Amino acid sequence: EVQLVESGGGLVPPGDSRTLSCAASGFTFSNSWMTWVRQAPGKGLEWVSAIYTGGGGTQLYADSVKGRFTISRDNARNTLYLQMNSLKPEDAAVYYCVADMRYWGKGTQVTISS
């Protein structure tokens, strides 16, 4: 059974940093391209970032997070990460981990507030 379990969300002051994690199981993580997608309250899904296979996989970012967020993966630990710096109020959302744009986690909530 494919499982994607996000963690690391919570209440974060504006300007602070937070790292999200996604623990993957039930499929060959190292062969999968992984994506972070978010959904702000009352809004649609927004693609955030993707990383392709391999330890030094190609990384892609939405313009809204480029230069502030960093996606990475640890294939030995079957874990995907999203390092988020300089967080803004508009970054508040539920963040989902997605494998091969096919399997979705349940998400982790990030709230931006002082």
XYZ file of C-alpha atoms in Angstrom:
114
model
C 0.000 0.000 0.000
C 1.350 3.381 -1.002
C 1.646 5.785 1.913
C 2.788 9.381 1.981
C 2.807 11.007 5.400
C 3.593 14.692 5.652
C 4.811 16.337 8.841
C 6.367 19.560 10.011
C 3.468 21.940 9.610
C 2.270 24.281 12.307
C 2.057 27.916 13.315
C 4.969 29.932 11.978
C 5.631 33.674 12.377
C 6.093 35.665 9.176
C 9.713 35.682 8.076
C 10.552 32.459 9.851
C 11.555 29.108 8.404
C 10.045 25.661 8.541
C 10.925 22.315 7.035
C 8.262 19.912 5.889
C 8.914 16.196 5.562
C 7.126 13.457 3.686
C 7.759 9.841 4.617
C 7.065 7.515 1.713
C 6.420 3.785 1.628
C 4.817 1.144 -0.567
C 6.560 2.106 -3.810
C 10.061 2.641 -5.161
C 10.699 6.137 -3.892
C 14.044 6.521 -5.645
C 12.380 5.979 -9.032
C 9.589 8.472 -8.450
C 9.446 12.136 -9.201
C 8.114 13.910 -6.182
C 6.092 17.075 -5.926
C 4.810 19.459 -3.293
C 1.385 20.961 -3.924
C -0.428 23.366 -1.625
C -3.940 24.613 -1.125
C -4.632 27.877 0.632
C -7.937 28.397 2.425
C -10.708 28.933 -0.100
C -8.381 28.530 -3.082
C -7.473 25.840 -5.578
C -4.452 23.615 -5.685
C -1.128 25.281 -6.419
C 1.924 23.402 -7.615
C 4.915 24.419 -5.485
C 7.961 22.374 -6.361
C 9.151 19.116 -7.875
C 12.268 17.012 -7.782
C 13.156 14.284 -10.209
C 14.765 10.940 -9.626
C 18.291 10.535 -8.384
C 20.148 12.086 -5.487
C 20.962 15.171 -7.514
C 17.636 15.302 -9.281
C 16.451 18.332 -11.181
C 14.479 20.722 -8.999
C 11.677 22.974 -10.188
C 9.922 25.769 -8.333
C 6.871 27.932 -8.743
C 7.747 31.605 -9.180
C 5.944 32.363 -5.933
C 8.457 30.347 -3.895
C 11.623 30.471 -6.012
C 14.595 31.607 -3.967
C 12.810 30.936 -0.664
C 11.938 27.230 -0.781
C 14.247 24.286 -1.363
C 13.073 20.800 -2.218
C 15.266 17.807 -1.498
C 15.041 14.069 -1.109
C 16.824 11.353 0.816
C 16.392 8.171 -1.168
C 18.018 6.090 1.587
C 15.338 7.263 4.023
C 12.477 7.385 1.487
C 11.828 10.939 2.573
C 11.032 14.142 0.741
C 11.677 17.568 2.252
C 10.641 21.148 1.661
C 12.766 23.784 3.369
C 10.735 26.985 3.518
C 12.462 30.255 4.364
C 11.213 33.831 4.662
C 7.654 32.637 5.025
C 4.907 35.035 4.002
C 1.214 35.138 4.918
C 0.393 33.933 1.409
C 2.344 30.737 2.080
C -0.319 29.613 4.539
C -1.859 26.439 3.132
C -2.193 22.719 3.437
C 0.905 21.223 1.858
C 0.609 17.890 0.089
C 3.315 15.466 -0.922
C 2.614 13.802 -4.264
C 4.369 10.863 -5.929
C 4.420 10.710 -9.725
C 1.392 13.031 -9.669
C -0.576 9.934 -8.781
C -0.343 9.250 -5.056
C -1.170 11.957 -2.526
C -0.584 12.331 1.165
C -3.186 13.782 3.497
C -1.312 17.034 3.885
C 0.142 19.136 6.658
C -1.193 22.561 7.592
C 1.107 25.571 7.622
C -0.306 28.670 9.287
C 1.532 31.988 9.101
C 0.821 34.252 12.023
C 2.649 36.312 14.593
